[in-house]
Coordinates of C-alpha atoms and ligand atoms in Angstrom, one line a residue:
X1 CA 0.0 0.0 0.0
X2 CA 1.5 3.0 -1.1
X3 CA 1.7 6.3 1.2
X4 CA 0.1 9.8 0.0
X5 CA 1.7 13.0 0.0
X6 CA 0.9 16.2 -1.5
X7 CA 4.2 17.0 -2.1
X8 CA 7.6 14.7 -2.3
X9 CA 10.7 16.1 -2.1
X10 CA 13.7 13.4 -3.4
X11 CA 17.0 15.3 -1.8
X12 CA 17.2 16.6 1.7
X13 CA 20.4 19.2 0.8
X14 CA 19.7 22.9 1.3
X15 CA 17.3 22.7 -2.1
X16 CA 15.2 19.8 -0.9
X17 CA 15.0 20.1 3.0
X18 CA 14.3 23.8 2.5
X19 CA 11.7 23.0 0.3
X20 CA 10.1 20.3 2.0
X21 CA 9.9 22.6 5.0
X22 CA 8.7 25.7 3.2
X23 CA 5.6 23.5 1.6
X24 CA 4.8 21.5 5.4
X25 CA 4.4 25.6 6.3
X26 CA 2.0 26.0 3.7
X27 CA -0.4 23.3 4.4
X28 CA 1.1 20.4 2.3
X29 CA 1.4 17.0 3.5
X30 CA 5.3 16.2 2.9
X31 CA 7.7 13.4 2.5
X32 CA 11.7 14.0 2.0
X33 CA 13.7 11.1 0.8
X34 CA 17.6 11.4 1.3
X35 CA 20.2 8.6 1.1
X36 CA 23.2 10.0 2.8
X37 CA 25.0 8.1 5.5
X38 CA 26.2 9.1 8.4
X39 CA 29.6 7.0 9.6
X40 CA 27.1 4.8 11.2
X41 CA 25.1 4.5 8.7
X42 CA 22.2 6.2 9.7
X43 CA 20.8 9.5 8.2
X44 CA 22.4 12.6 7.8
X45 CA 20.4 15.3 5.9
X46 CA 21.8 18.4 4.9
X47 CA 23.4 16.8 1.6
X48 CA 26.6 18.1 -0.1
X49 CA 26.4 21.4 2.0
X50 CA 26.7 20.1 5.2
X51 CA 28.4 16.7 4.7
X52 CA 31.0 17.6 2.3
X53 CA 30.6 20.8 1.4
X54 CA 29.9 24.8 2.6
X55 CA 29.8 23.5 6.8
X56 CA 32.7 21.4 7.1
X57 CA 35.0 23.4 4.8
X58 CA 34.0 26.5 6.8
X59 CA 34.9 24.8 9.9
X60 CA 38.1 23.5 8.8
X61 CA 38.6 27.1 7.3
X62 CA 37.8 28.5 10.6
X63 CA 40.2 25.9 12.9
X64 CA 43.4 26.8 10.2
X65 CA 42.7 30.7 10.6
X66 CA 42.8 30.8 14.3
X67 CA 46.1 28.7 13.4
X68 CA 47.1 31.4 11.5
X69 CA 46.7 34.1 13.8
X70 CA 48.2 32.4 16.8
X71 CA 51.8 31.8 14.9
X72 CA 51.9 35.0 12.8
X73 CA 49.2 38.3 13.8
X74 CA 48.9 37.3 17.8
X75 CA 52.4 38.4 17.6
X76 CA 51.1 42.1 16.5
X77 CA 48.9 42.3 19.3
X78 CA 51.5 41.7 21.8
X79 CA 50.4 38.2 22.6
X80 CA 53.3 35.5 22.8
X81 CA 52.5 32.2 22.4
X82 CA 55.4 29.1 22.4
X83 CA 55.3 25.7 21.1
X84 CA 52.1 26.2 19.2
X85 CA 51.0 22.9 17.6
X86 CA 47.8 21.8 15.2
X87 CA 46.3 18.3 16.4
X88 CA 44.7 17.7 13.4
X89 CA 42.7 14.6 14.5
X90 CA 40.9 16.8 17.1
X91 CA 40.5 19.5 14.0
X92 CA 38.6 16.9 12.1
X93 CA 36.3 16.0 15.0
X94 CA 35.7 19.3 15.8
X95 CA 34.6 19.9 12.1
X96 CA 32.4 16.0 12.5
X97 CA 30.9 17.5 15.2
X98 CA 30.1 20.4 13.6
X99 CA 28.3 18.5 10.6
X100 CA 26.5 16.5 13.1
X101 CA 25.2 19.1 14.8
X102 CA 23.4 20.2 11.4
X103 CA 22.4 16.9 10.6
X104 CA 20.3 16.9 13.9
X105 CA 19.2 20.5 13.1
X106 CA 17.8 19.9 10.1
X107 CA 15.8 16.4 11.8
X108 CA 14.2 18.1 14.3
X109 CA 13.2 20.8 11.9
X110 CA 11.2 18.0 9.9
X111 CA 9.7 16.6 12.7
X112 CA 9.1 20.4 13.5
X113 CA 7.1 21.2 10.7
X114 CA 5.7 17.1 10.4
X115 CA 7.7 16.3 7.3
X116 CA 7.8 12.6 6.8
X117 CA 11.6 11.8 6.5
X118 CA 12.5 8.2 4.7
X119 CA 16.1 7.4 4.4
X120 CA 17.2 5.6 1.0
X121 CA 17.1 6.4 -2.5
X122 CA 13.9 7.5 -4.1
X123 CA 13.4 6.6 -7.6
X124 CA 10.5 7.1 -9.7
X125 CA 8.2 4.1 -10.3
X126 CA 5.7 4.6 -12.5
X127 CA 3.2 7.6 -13.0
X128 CA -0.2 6.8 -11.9
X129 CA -3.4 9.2 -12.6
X130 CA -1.9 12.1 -12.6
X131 CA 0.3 11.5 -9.1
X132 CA 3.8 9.5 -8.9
X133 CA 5.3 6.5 -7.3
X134 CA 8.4 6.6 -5.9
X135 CA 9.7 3.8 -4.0
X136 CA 12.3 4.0 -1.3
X137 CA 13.7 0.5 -0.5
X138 CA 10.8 -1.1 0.7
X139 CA 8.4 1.9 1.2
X140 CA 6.2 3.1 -2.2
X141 CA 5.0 6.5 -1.7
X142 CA 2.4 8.8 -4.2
X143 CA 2.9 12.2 -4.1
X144 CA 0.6 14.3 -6.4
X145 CA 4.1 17.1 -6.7
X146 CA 7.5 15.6 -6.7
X147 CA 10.5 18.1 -6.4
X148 CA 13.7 16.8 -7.4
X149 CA 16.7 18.2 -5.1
X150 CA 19.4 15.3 -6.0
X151 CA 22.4 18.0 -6.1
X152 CA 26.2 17.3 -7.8
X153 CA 28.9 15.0 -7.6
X154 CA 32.5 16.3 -8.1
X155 CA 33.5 16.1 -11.7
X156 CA 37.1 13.9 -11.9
X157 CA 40.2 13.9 -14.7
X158 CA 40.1 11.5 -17.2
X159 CA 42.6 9.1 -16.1
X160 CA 42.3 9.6 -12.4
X161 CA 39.6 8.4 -10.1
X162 CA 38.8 9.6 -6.6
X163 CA 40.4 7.0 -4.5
X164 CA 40.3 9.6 -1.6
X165 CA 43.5 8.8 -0.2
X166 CA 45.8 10.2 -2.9
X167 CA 43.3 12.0 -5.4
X168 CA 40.8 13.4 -3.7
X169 CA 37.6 15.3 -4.5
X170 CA 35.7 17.5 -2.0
X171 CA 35.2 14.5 0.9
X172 CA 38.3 13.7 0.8
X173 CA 40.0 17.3 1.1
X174 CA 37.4 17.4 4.1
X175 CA 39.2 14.5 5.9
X176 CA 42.7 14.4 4.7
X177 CA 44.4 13.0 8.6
X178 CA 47.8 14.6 8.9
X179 CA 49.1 18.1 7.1
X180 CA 50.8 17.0 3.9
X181 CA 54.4 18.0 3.2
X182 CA 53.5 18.8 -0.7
X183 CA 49.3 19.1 -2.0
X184 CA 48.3 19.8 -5.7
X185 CA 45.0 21.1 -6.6
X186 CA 43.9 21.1 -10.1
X187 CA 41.0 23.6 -10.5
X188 CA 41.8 27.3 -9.3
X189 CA 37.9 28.2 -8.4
X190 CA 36.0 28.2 -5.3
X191 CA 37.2 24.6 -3.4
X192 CA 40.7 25.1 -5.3
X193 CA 41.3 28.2 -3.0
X194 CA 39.5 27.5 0.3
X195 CA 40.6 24.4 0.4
X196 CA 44.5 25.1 -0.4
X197 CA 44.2 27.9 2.1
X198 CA 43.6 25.8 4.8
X199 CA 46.0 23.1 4.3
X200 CA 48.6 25.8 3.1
X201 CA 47.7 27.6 6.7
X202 CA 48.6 24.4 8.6
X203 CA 52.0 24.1 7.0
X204 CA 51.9 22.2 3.3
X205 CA 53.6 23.3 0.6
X206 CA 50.2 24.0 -1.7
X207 CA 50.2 24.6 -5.6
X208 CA 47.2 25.1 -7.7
X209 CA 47.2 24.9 -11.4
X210 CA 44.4 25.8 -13.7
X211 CA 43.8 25.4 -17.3
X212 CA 42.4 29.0 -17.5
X213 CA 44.9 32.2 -18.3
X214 CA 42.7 34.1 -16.2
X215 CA 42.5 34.0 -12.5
X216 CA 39.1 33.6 -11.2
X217 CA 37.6 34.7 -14.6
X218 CA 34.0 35.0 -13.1
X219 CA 35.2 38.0 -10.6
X220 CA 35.4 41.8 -11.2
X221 CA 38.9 41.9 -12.5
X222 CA 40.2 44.4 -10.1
X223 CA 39.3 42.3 -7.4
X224 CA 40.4 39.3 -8.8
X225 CA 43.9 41.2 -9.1
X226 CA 44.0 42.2 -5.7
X227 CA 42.8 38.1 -4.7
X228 CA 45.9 36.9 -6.4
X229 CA 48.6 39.0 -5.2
X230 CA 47.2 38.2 -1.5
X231 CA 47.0 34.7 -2.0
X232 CA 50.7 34.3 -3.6
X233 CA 52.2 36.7 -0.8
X234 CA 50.6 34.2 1.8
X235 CA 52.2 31.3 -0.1
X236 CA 49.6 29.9 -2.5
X237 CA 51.7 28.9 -5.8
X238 CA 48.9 29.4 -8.4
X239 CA 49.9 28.4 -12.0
X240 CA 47.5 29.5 -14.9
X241 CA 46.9 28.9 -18.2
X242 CA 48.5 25.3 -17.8
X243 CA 47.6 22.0 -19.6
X244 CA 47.6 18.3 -17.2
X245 CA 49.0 15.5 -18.6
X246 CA 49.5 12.3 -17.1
X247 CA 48.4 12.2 -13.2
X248 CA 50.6 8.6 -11.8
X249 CA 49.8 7.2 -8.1
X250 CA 53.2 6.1 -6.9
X251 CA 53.6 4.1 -3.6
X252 CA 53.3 7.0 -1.7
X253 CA 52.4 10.5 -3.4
X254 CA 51.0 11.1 -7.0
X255 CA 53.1 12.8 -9.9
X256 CA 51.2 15.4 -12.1
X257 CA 52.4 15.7 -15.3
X258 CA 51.7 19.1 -17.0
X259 CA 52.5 21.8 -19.4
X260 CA 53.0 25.6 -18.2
X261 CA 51.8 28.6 -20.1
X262 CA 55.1 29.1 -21.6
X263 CA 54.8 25.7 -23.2
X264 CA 57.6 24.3 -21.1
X265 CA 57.0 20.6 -19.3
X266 CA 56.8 20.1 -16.0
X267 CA 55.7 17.7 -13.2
X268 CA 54.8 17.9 -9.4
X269 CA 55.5 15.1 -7.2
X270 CA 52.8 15.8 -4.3
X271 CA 51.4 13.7 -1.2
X272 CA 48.1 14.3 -2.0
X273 CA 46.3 15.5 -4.8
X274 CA 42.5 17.6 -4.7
X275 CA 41.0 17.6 -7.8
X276 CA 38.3 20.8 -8.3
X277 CA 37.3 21.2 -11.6
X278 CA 33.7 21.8 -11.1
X279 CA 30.8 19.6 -10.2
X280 CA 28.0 17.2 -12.3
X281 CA 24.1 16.9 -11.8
X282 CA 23.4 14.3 -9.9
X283 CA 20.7 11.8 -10.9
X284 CA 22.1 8.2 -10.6
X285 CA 19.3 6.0 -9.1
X286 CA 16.7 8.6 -9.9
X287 CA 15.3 6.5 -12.8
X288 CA 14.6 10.0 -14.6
X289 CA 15.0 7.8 -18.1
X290 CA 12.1 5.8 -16.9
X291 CA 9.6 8.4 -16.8
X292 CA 10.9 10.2 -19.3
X293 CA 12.5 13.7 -17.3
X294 CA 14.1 15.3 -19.7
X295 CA 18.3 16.5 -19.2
X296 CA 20.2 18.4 -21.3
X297 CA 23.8 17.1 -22.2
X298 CA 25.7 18.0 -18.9
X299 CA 23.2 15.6 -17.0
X300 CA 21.3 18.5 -15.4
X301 CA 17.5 18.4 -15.1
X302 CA 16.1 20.5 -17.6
X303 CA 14.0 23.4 -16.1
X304 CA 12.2 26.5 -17.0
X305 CA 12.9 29.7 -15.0
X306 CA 10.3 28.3 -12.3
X307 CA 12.1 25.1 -11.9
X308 CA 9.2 23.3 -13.9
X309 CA 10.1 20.3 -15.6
X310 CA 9.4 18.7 -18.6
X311 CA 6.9 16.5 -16.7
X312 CA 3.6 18.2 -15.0
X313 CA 4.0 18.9 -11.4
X314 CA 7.3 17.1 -11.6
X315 CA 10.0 20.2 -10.2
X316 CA 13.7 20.8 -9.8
X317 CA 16.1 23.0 -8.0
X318 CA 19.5 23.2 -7.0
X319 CA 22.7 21.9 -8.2
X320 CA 20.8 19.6 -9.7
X321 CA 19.9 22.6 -12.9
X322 CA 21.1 25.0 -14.2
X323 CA 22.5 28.2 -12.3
X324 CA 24.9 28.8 -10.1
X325 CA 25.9 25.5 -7.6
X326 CA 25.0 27.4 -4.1
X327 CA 23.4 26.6 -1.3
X328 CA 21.2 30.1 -1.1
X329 CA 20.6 29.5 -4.7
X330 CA 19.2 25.9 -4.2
X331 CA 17.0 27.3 -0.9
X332 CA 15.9 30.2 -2.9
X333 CA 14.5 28.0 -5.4
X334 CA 13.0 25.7 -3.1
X335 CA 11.2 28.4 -1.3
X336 CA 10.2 29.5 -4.4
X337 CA 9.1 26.0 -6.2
X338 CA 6.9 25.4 -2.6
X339 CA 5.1 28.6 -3.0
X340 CA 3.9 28.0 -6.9
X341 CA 2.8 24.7 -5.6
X342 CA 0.2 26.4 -3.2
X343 CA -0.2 28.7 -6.1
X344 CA 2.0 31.9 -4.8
X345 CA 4.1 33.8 -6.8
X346 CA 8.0 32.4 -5.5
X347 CA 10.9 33.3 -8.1
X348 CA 14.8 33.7 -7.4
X349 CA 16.1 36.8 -9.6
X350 CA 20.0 35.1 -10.3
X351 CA 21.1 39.0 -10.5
X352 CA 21.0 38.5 -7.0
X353 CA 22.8 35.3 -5.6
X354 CA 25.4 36.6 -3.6
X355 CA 28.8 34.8 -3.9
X356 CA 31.3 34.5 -1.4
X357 CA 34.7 33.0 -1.4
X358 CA 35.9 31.7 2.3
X359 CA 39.5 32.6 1.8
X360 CA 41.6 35.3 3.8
X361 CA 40.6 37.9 2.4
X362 CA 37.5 36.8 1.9
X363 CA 36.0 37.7 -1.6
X364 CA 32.5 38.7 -2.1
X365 CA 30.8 40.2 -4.9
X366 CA 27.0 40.5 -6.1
X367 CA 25.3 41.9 -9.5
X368 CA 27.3 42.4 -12.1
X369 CA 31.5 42.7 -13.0
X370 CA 32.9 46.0 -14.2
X371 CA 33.8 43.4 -17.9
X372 CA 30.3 42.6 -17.9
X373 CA 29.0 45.9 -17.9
X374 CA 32.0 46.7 -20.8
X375 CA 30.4 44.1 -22.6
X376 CA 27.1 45.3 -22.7
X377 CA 28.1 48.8 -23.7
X378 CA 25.8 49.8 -20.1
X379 CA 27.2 53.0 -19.1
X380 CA 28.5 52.8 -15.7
X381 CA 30.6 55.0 -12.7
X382 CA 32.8 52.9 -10.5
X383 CA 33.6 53.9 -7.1
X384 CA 36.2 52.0 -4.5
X385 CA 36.8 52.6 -1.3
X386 CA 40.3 50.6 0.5
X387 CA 40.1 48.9 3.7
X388 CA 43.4 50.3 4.4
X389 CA 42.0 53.5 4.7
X390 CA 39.3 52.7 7.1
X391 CA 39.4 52.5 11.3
X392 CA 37.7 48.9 12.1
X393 CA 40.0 47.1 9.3
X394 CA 43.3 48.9 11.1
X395 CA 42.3 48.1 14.3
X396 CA 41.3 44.5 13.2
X397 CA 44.6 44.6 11.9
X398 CA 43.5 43.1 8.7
X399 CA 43.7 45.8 5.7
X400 CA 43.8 44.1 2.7
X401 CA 41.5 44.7 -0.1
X402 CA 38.6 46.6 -1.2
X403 CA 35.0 47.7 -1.7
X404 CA 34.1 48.6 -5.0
X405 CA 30.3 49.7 -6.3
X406 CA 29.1 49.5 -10.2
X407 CA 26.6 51.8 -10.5
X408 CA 24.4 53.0 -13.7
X409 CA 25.8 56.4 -15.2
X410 CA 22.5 57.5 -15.5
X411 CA 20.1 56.5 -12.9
X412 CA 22.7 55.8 -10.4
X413 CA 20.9 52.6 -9.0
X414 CA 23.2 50.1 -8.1
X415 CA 24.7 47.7 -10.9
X416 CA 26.9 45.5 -8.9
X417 CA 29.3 45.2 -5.4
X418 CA 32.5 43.6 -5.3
X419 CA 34.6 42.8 -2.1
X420 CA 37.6 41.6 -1.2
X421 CA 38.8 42.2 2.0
X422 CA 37.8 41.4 6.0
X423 CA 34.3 39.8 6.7
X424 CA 32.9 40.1 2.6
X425 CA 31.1 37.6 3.4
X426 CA 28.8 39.6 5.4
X427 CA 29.3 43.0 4.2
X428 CA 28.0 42.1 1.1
X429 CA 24.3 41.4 2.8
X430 CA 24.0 45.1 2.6
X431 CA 24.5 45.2 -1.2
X432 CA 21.7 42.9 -2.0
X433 CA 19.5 44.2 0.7
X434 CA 20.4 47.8 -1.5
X435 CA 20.0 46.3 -4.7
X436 CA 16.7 44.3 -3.6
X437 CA 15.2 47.6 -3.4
X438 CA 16.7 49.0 -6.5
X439 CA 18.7 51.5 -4.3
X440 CA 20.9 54.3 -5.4
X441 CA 24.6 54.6 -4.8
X442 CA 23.8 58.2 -3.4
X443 CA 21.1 55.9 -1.2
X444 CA 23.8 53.9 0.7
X445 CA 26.1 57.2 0.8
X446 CA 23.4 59.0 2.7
X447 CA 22.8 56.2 5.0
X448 CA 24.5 56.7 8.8
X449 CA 26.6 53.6 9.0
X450 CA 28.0 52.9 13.1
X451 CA 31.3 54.1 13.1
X452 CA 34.2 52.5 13.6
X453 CA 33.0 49.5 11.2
X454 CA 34.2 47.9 8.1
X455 CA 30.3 48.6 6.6
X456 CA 31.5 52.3 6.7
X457 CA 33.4 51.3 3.6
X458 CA 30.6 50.2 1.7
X459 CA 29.3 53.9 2.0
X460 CA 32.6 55.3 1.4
X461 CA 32.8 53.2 -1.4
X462 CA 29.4 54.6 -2.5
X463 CA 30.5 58.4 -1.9
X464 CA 33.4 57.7 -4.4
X465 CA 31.2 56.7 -7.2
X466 CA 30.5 60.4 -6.7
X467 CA 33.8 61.2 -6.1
X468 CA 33.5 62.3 -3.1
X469 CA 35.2 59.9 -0.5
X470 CA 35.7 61.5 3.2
X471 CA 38.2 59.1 4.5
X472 CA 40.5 58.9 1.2
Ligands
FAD28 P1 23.0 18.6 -2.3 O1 23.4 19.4 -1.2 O2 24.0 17.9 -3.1 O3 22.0 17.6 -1.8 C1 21.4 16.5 -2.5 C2 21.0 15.4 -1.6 O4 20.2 14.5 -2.3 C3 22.1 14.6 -1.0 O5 21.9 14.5 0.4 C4 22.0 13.3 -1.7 O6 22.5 12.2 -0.9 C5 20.6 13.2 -2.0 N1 20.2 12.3 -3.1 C6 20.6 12.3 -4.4 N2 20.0 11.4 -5.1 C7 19.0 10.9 -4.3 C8 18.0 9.9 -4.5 N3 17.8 9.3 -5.7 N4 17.3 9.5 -3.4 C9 17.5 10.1 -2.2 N5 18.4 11.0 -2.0 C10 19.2 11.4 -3.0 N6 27.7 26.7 -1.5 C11 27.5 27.9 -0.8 O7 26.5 28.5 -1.1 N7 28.4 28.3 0.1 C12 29.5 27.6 0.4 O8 30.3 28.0 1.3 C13 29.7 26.4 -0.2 N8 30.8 25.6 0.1 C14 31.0 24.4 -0.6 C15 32.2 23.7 -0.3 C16 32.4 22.5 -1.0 C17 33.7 21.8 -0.6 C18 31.5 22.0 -1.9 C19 31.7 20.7 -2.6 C20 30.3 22.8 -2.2 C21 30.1 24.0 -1.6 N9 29.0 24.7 -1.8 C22 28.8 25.9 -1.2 C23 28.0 24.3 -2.8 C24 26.8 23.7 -2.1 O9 27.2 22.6 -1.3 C25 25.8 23.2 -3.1 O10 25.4 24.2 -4.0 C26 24.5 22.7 -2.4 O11 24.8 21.7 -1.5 C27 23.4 22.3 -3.4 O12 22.3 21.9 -2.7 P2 21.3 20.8 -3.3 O13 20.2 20.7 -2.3 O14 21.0 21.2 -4.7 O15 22.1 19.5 -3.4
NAI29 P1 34.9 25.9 -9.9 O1 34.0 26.0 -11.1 O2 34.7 27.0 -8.9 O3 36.4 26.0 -10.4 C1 36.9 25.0 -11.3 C2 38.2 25.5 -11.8 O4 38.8 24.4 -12.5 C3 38.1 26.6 -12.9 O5 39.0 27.7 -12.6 C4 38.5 25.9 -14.2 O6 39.2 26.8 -15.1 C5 39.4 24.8 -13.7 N1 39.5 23.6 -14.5 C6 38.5 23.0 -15.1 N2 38.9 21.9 -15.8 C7 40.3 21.9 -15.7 C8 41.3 21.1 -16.1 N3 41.0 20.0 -16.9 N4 42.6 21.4 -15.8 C9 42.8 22.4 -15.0 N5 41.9 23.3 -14.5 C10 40.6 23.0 -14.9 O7 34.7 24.5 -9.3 P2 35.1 23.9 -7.9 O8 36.1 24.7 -7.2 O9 35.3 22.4 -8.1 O10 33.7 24.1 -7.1 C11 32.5 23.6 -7.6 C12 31.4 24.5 -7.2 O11 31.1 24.3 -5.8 C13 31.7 25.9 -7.3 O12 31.5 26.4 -8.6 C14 30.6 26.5 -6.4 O13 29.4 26.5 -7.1 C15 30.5 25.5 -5.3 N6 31.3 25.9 -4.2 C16 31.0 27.1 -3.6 C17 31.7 27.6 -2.5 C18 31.3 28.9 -1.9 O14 30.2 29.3 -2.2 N7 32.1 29.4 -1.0 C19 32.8 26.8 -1.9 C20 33.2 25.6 -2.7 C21 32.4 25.2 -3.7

């Protein structure tokens, strides 16, 4: 006998538990399906984000920081500290802990809002009048809506597996048991950086290579700039516009085999080796083929800009479409999806996902680039503001980077923000909230921001795209 739900959501990440949440609120009776295991093998929603993804990497990012400080800015602040040591083992359970602690957040938020958890894969059966069967081992469930949240799986090299002891993707970056002498990344994007920023905190030796000429192609140039130079004074060996060649496990280690952008050949011998190219759809098990879900040729789930599939009432958000791979973005969507179910009006506006990279500085930017706007012959003003020159950042001792604001010659109204520099990450909250509400720059410049605080550079940052800076 097979159990009814208004709604079925297969994917319990930050798309699918977020969803399945959001439709419980709205009257729906729901079921979530999710198949991760926990080391005991017992549930552990939250998918890629909080097992192997955003929560884990932050913590580890967080652990190697405070590492950091202690052994090189303590020093500035008059603190003296000897024999300071990294147990790693107690770093990584401190990160499981972590994890854990969102895994049980995100169960009693299901029984919370009565959402019907079932742990296994979902796949879809058959569709019966109108509603559809998906089966989870044993269990058959009907839902008459079915939102599909199965997220990504890291993409590897031709050539070299995941055996996540020598090549690793994401999970194994995440549990890597002692600081290695030498690490490789291949990928110079999001995990490329955060990840070789922790490791290269703790001690290894860390060079990324990237196929791409262009650092970090996606972010405002300037600020891109400004990221690099940071990162190599710190250490980080970043080598663009390079070609890999033949990646061979040795006994212990991996050699990487690879062309630089002067043509010239070269290899790396490394302890361990993250690979971060980018990330697939994931819908292995789904049995989309079966009931005829349309993908597109990267594997994703074809949707329109609701999330609608091909199939009626059959949704999908998330990594698992197109868009950017983010958490927010996936919640956004299934907030959004849950609200057109019960016949609301949810949309996500992608001119709006915020995007933050964990790194010291931290690099955060939202709208569009200065390039982009080149591109589109939109007349713009520009406007920076440096964190050298403002109080908080001095006193924080941390007075790298920027603010910088886009906006339209014309109108003024805010075109983009770009940060790199202390806490971007949350700085950059007052940019969307701004350009939410279709705000001027002169609107943020005539705002009183508390003083002394890194925000004040967002205004100051606004003032110059009148030229008229007060602290610069
Ligand atoms: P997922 O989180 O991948 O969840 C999908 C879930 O579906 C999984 O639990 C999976 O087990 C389950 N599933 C799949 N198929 C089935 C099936 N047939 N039946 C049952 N269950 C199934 N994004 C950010 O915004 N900020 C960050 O700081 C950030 N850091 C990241 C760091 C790393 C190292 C990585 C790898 C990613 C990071 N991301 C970050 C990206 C973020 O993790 C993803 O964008 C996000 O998890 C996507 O959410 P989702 O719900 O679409 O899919
Ligand atoms: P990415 O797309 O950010 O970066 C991949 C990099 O690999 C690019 O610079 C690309 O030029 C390079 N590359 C691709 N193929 C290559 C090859 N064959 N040889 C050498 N270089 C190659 O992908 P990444 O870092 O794997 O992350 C995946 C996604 O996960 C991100 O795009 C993001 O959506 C998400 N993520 C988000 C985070 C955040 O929000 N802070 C943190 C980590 C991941």
């Amino acid at each position: 006998m097979s159990k009814p739900f208004d709604v079925i959501v297969i994917g319990a990440g930050p798309g699918g538990y977020i969803a399945a949440i959001r439709a419980a609120q709205l009257g729906f009776t729901v079921a979530c399906i999710d198949e991760w295991k926990n080391d005991k093998g017992g549930p552990a929603p939250g998918g890629t984000c909080t097992n192997v993804g955003c929560i884990p990497s932050k913590a580890l990012l967080q652990s190697s920081e405070y590492f950091e400080h202690a052994g090189h800015a303590f020093a500035d602040h008059g603190i003296g500290l000897k024999d300071l040591s990294i147990d790693v083992a107690k770093m990584l359970s401190r990160k499981d802990t972590v994890v854990k602690q969102n895994n049980d957040g995100i169960l009693y938020l299901f029984k919370k809002n009565k959402v019907s958890f079932f742990h296994g894969r979902g796949s879809f059966m058959k569709a019966a009048d109108g509603s559809y069967q998906i089966v989870v081992g044993e269990e058959s469930l009907i839902g008459k809506h079915v939102i599909v949240a199965t997220g990504s799986n890291a993409r590897a090299l031709p050539g070299a597996p995941f055996d996540e002891e020598t090549i690793l993707s994401n999970d194994g970056a995440l549990r890597i048991g002692a600081v290695p002498k030498t690490l490789g990344l291949i990928g110079s994007g999001v995990i490329g950086l955060e990840m070789g920023s922790v490791w290269r905190r703790l001690g290894a030796q860390v060079t990324v290579l990237d196929a791409l000429p262009t650092f970090l192609c996606a972010v405002d140039e300037q600020i891109a700039k400004e990221a690099h130079k940071a990162f190599t004074k710190q250490g980080l060996k970043i080598e663009l516009g390079v070609q890999v060649g033949e990646i061979k496990k040795g006994k212990q280690g991996v050699s990487v085999a690879y062309t630089n952008a002067e043509g010239e050949a070269q290899t790396l011998a490394l302890d361990k080796l993250i690979v971060s190219i980018g990330r697939v759809p994931n819908t292995v098990g789904l049995n989309a083929e079966g009931v005829g879900l349309k993908l597109d040729e990267r594997g994703a789930i074809v949707v329109d800009a609701g999330c609608r599939t091909n199939l009626p009432n059959v949704w999908a958000v998330g990594d698992v479409v197109r868009g950017p791979m983010l958490a927010h973005k996936a919640e956004e969507e299934g907030v959004a999806v849950a609200e057109c179910i019960a016949g609301q009006h949810g949309h996500v506006d992608f001119n709006l996902v915020p995007w933050v990279i964990y790194t010291s500085p931290e690099i955060a930017w939202v709208g569009q680039t200065e390039q982009q706007l080149k591109a589109t012959g939109r007349a713009y003003k520009a406007g920076s503001f440096p964190f050298m020159a403002n109080g908080r950042a001095r006193a924080l001792g941390d007075t790298t980077g920027m603010v910088k604001m886009l906006a339209d010659a014309a109108t003024d109204e805010i075109l983009g923000v770009h940060i790199v520099g202390p806490f971007a990450s949350e700085l950059i909250t007052e940019a969307c909230v701004a350009m939410a509400f279709r705000a001027s720059s002169e609107d943020i410049a005539r705002i009183c921001h508390a003083h002394p605080s890194l925000a004040e550079s967002t205004k100051e940052a606004a003032l110059a795209v009148d030229k008229r800076t007060l602290n610069f």
